[in-house]
XYZ file of C-alpha atoms in Angstrom:
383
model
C 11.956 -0.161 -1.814
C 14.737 -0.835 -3.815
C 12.633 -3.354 -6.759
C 10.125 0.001 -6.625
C 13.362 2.100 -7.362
C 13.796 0.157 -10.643
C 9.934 -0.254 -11.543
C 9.699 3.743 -11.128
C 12.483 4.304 -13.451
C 10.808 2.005 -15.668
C 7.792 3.618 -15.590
C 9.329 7.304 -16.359
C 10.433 8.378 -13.220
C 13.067 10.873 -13.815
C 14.538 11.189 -10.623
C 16.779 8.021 -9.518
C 16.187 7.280 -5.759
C 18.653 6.253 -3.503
C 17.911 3.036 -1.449
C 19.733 4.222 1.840
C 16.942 5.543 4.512
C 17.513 8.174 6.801
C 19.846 6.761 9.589
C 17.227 6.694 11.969
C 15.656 4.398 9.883
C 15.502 0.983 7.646
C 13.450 1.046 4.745
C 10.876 -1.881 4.054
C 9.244 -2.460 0.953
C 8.252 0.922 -0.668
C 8.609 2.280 3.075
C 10.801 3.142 5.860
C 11.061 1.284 9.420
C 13.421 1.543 12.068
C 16.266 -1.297 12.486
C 15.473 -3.907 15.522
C 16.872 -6.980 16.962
C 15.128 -9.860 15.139
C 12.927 -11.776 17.288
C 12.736 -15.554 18.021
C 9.965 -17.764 15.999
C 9.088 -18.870 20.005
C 8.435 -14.704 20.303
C 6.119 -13.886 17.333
C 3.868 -17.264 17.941
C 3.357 -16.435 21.629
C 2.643 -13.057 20.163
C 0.263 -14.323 17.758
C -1.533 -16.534 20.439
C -2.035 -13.512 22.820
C -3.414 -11.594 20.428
C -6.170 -13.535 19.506
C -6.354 -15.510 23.214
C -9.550 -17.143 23.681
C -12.716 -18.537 21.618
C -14.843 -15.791 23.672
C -13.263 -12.800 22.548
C -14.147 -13.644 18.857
C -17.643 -12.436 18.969
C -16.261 -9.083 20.178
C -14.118 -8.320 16.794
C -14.881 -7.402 13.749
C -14.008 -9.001 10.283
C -11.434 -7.268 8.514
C -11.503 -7.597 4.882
C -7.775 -8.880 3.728
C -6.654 -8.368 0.296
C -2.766 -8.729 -1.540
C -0.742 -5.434 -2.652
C 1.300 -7.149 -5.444
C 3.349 -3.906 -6.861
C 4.107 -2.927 -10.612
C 5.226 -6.844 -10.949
C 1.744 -8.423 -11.613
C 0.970 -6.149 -14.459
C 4.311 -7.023 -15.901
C 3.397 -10.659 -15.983
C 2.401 -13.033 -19.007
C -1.547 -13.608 -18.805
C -0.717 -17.258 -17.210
C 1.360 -15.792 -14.661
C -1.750 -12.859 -13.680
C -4.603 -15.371 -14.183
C -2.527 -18.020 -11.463
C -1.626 -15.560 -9.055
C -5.170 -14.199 -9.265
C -6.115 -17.871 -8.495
C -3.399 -18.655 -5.834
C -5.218 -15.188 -3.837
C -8.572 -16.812 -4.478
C -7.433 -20.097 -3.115
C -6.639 -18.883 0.214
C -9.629 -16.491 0.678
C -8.518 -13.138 -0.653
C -10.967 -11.049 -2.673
C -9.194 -7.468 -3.088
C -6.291 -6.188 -4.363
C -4.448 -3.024 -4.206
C -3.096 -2.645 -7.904
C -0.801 0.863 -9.024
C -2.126 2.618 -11.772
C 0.856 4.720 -13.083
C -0.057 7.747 -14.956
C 3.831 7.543 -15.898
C 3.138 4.106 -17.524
C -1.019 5.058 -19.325
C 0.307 8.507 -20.724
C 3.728 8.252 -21.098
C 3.403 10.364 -24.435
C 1.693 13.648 -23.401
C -2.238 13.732 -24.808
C -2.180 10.032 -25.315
C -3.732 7.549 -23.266
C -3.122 3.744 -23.085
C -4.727 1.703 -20.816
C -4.012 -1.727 -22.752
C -1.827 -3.047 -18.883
C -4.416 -1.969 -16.283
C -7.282 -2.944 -19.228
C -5.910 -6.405 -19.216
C -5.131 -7.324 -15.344
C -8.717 -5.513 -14.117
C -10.565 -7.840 -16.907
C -9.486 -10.973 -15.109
C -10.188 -9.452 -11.203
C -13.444 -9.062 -12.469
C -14.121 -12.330 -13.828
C -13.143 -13.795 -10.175
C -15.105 -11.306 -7.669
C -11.993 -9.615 -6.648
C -12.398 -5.799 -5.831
C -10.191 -3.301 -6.209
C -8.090 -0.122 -4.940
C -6.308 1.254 -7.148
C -3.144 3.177 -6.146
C -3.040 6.573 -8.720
C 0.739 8.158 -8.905
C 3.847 8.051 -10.492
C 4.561 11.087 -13.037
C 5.435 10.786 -16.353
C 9.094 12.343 -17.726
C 6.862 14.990 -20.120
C 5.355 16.404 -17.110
C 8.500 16.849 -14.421
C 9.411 20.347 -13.869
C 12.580 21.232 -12.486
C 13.585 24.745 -11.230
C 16.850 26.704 -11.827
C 19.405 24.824 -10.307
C 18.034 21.442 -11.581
C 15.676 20.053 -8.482
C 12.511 18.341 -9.072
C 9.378 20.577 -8.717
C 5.786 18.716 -6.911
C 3.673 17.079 -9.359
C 1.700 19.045 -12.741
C -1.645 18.973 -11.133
C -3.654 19.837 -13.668
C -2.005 17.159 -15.641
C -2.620 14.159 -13.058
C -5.912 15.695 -12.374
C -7.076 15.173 -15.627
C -5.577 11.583 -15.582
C -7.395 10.772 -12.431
C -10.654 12.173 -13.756
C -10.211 9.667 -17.094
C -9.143 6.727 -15.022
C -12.467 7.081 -13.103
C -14.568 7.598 -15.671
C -12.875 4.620 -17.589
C -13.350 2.026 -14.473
C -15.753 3.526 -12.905
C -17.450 -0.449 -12.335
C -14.381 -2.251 -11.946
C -12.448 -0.045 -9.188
C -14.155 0.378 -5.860
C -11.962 2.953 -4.253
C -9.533 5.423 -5.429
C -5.855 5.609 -3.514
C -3.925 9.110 -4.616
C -0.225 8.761 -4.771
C 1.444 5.904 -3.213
C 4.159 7.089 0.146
C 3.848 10.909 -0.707
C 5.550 11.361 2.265
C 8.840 10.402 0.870
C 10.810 12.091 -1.210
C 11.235 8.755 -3.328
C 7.945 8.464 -4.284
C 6.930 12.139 -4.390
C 10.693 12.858 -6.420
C 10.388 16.940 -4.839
C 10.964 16.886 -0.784
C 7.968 15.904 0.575
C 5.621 18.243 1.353
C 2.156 18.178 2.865
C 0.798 20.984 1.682
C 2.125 20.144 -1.777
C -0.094 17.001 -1.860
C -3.157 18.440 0.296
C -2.982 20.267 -2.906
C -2.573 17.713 -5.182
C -5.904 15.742 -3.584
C -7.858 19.130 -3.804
C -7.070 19.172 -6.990
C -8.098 15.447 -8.241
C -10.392 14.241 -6.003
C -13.373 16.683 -7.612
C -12.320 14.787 -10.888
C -12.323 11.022 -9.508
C -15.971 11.580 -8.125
C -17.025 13.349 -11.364
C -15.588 10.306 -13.239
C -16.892 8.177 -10.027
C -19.876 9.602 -8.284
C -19.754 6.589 -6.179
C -15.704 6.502 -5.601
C -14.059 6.101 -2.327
C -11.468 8.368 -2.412
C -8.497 7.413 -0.038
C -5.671 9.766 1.445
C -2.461 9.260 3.092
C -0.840 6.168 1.706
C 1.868 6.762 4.183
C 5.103 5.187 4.775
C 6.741 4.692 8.049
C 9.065 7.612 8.668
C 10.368 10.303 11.046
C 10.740 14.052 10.231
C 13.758 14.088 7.688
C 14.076 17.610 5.813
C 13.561 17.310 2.338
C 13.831 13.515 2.724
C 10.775 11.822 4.812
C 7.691 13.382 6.950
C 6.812 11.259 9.840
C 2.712 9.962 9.384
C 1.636 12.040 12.266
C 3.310 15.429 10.856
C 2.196 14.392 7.061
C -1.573 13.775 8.321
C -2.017 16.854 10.640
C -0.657 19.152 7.601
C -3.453 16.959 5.301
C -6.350 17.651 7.316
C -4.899 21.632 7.788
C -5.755 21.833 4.127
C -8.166 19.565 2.632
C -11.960 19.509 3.668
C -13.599 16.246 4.520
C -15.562 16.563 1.679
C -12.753 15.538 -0.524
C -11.675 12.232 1.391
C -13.454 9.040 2.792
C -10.869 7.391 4.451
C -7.328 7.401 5.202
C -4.459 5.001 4.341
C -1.430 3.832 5.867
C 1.397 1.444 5.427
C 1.875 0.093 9.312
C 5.442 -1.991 8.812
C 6.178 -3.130 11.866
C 9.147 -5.686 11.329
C 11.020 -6.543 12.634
C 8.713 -6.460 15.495
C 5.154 -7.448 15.919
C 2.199 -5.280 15.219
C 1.663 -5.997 18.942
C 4.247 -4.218 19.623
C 4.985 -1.229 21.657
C 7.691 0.326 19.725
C 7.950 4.337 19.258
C 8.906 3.521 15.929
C 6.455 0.403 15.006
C 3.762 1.940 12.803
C 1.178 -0.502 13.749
C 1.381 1.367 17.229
C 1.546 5.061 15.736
C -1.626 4.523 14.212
C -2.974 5.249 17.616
C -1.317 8.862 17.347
C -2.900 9.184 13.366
C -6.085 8.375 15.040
C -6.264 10.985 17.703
C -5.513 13.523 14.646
C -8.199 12.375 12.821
C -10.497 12.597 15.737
C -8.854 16.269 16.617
C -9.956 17.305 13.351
C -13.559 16.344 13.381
C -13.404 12.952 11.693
C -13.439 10.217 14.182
C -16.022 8.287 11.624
C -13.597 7.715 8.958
C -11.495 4.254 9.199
C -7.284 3.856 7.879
C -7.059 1.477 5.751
C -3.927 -0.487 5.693
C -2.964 -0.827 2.147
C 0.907 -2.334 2.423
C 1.935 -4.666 5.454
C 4.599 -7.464 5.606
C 7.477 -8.511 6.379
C 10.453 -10.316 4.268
C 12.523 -13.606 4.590
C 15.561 -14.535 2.476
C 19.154 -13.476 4.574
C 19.163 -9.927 4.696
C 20.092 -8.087 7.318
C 16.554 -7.104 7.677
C 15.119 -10.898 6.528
C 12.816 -12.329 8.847
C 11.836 -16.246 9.451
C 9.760 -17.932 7.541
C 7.831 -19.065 10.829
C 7.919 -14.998 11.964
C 6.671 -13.618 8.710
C 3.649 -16.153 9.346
C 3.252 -15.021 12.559
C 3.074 -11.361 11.963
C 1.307 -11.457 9.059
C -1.626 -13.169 10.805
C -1.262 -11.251 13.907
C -1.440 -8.079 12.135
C -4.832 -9.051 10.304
C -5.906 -9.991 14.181
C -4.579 -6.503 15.333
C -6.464 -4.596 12.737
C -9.660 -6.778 13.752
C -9.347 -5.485 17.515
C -9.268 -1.738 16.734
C -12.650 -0.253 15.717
C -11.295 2.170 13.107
C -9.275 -0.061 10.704
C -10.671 -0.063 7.211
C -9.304 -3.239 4.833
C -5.718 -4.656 5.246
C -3.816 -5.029 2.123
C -0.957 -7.729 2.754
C 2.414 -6.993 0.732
C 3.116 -9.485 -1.182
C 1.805 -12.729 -2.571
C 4.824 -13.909 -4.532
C 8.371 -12.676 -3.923
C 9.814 -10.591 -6.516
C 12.714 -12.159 -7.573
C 15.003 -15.600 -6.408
C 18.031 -13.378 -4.740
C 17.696 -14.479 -0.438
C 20.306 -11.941 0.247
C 18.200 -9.261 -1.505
C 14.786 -7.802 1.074
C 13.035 -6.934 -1.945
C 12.740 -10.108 -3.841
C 11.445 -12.022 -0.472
C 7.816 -10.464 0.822
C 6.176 -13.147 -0.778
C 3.948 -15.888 1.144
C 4.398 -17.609 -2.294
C 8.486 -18.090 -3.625
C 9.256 -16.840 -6.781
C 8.728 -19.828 -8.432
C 5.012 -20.454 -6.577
C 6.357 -22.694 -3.819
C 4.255 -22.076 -0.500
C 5.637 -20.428 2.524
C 4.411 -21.409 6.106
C 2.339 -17.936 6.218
C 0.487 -18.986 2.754
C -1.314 -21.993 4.561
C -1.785 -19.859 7.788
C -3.429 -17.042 5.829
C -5.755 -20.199 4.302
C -6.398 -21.167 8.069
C -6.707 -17.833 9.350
C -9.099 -16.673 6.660
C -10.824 -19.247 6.707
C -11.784 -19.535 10.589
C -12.561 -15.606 9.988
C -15.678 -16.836 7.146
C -16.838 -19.694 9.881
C -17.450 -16.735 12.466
C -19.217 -14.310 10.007
């Protein structure tokens, strides 16, 4: 997404990204998803209702543990801002987040390591119960290689190995699971053309050093953004995960993770394009290839308001937020859903990324704050 753009530069990215998506496409936060009429407020809340339709059926589905992706912004904030947006989660039920750990940002000078940021935000998620995933990724200037005619080569492995292996080690109590890359599948987040057998690669190489860090780390795969088959700009999920499991052995992986952006449509959905509905296809590959017993987790999912093009209702963004934690309750393979984002990024309507917040900017409640409250708290009562 475009606000990712800037953090990544920030962070030592070398490689600016345009913000255009393939033309088959319209890019969500950190992601891509197809261009749709917007629906009605009256749609997404009959939506809602049939997904979840009758008192009966709740004894049939399972709880779904929710948790808030906030992006690089939460790391950037003053200690009040962290320690009352860590509260604000708490308030409405939410015990995990899905922070980025940027190997750009903890060695941006080659051989030295400073983990003063993540040191500071995972000492407060501790002190309130809140778990953790932590997103590995982003390389830093020192390490991007380039070839003859000036394009970006995959990522040092060795290098981010040896950062993932330290990073375990170092939280080894505070992180629960392990996330490797964030969207490889693009070529904005992975800087070469996207390439699964670059990163099949890549996890070979650093998963070994997470659970030597981490004997008990979960080590997560994927981290997919919607997409269709783009050369040397985006791999569609199902094309990116068959070329994963090609390459790396079970052994090396516990679950798989996807970013299922649906909007402007509901998770419901039957889109070809909604990604809430291709998980079906991702889980027929996992299945094909022998692992039908690990679950996708959902580690980004939202939707924005504001007066974009793309902008949804305030009302709608309620709507499908809940209805996609209901949706991921239904399906038997669905790890924990990680909504994206608690508090919008900046004040500017007209701009998508500033507006995936349930929270404004400035902390003022949207409708789908309260019916996350409601939602997750109806989901306790039945456990």
């Amino acid at each position: 997404m475009a606000a990712m753009c800037v953090a990544l530069l920030a962070y030592g990215t070398t490689t600016a990204q345009a913000d255009a998506a393939p033309a088959t496409l319209v890019a969500p936060a950190r992601s891509t998803t197809p261009a749709a009429a917007t629906p009605t407020t009256a749609t997404t809340a009959a939506a809602v209702s049939r997904t979840a339709p009758a008192s009966r059926a709740r004894s049939a589905v399972k709880r779904v543990p929710v948790g808030f992706s906030p992006g690089f912004s939460i790391q950037e904030e003053s200690l009040e801002d962290l320690r009352r947006d860590l509260d604000q989660m708490r308030a409405i039920g939410v015990t995990r987040i899905r922070l980025d750990l940027s190997w750009a940002r903890v060695e941006g000078v080659r051989g030295r390591y400073d983990w003063s940021q993540s040191d500071r935000v995972l000492a407060e998620t501790r002190r309130r119960g809140i778990r953790v995933l932590a997103v590995i990724g982003y390389q830093p200037d020192w390490a991007q290689r380039y070839d003859s005619a000036g394009r970006p080569q995959p990522v040092d492995r060795a290098g981010f190995a040896r950062f993932a292996g330290a990073a375990a080690a170092r939280y080894r109590t505070q992180v629960g699971a392990w996330e490797i890359w964030n969207e490889p599948n693009l070529q904005r987040f992975w800087i070469a053309p996207p390439n699964a057998a670059q990163y099949a690669a890549l996890v070979n190489a650093v998963a070994p050093r997470l659970r030597a860090g981490d004997p008990g780390a979960r080590v997560l795969v994927g981290s997919m953004s919607p997409a269709n088959d783009v050369a040397g700009e985006t791999v569609s999920p199902m094309t990116f995960l068959r070329g994963v499991y090609a390459r790396v052995p079970l052994r090396n992986f516990d679950a798989v993770s996807v970013h299922p952006y649906s909007f402007p449509a509901m998770p419901t959905g039957f889109e070809e394009w909604n990604t809430f509905f291709r998980m079906r296809q991702l889980r027929q590959i996992m299945a094909a290839n022998g692992d039908a017993r690990s679950k996708i987790w959902l580690t980004e999912y939202g939707a924005p308001t504001g007066t974009s093009d793309e902008a949804v209702g305030e009302q709608d963004q309620a709507a499908m937020l809940v209805s996609g934690i209901r949706e991921a309750r239904r399906r038997g393979y669905t790890g924990p859903i990680y909504l994206y984002s608690l508090r919008d990024a900046g004040t500017d309507a007209g701009d998508r990324e500033d507006n995936f917040g349930v929270l404004t900017h400035d902390r003022h409640a949207k409708p789908a704050y309260a019916a996350l409250r409601r939602e997750l708290s109806r989901d306790r009562a039945r456990s």
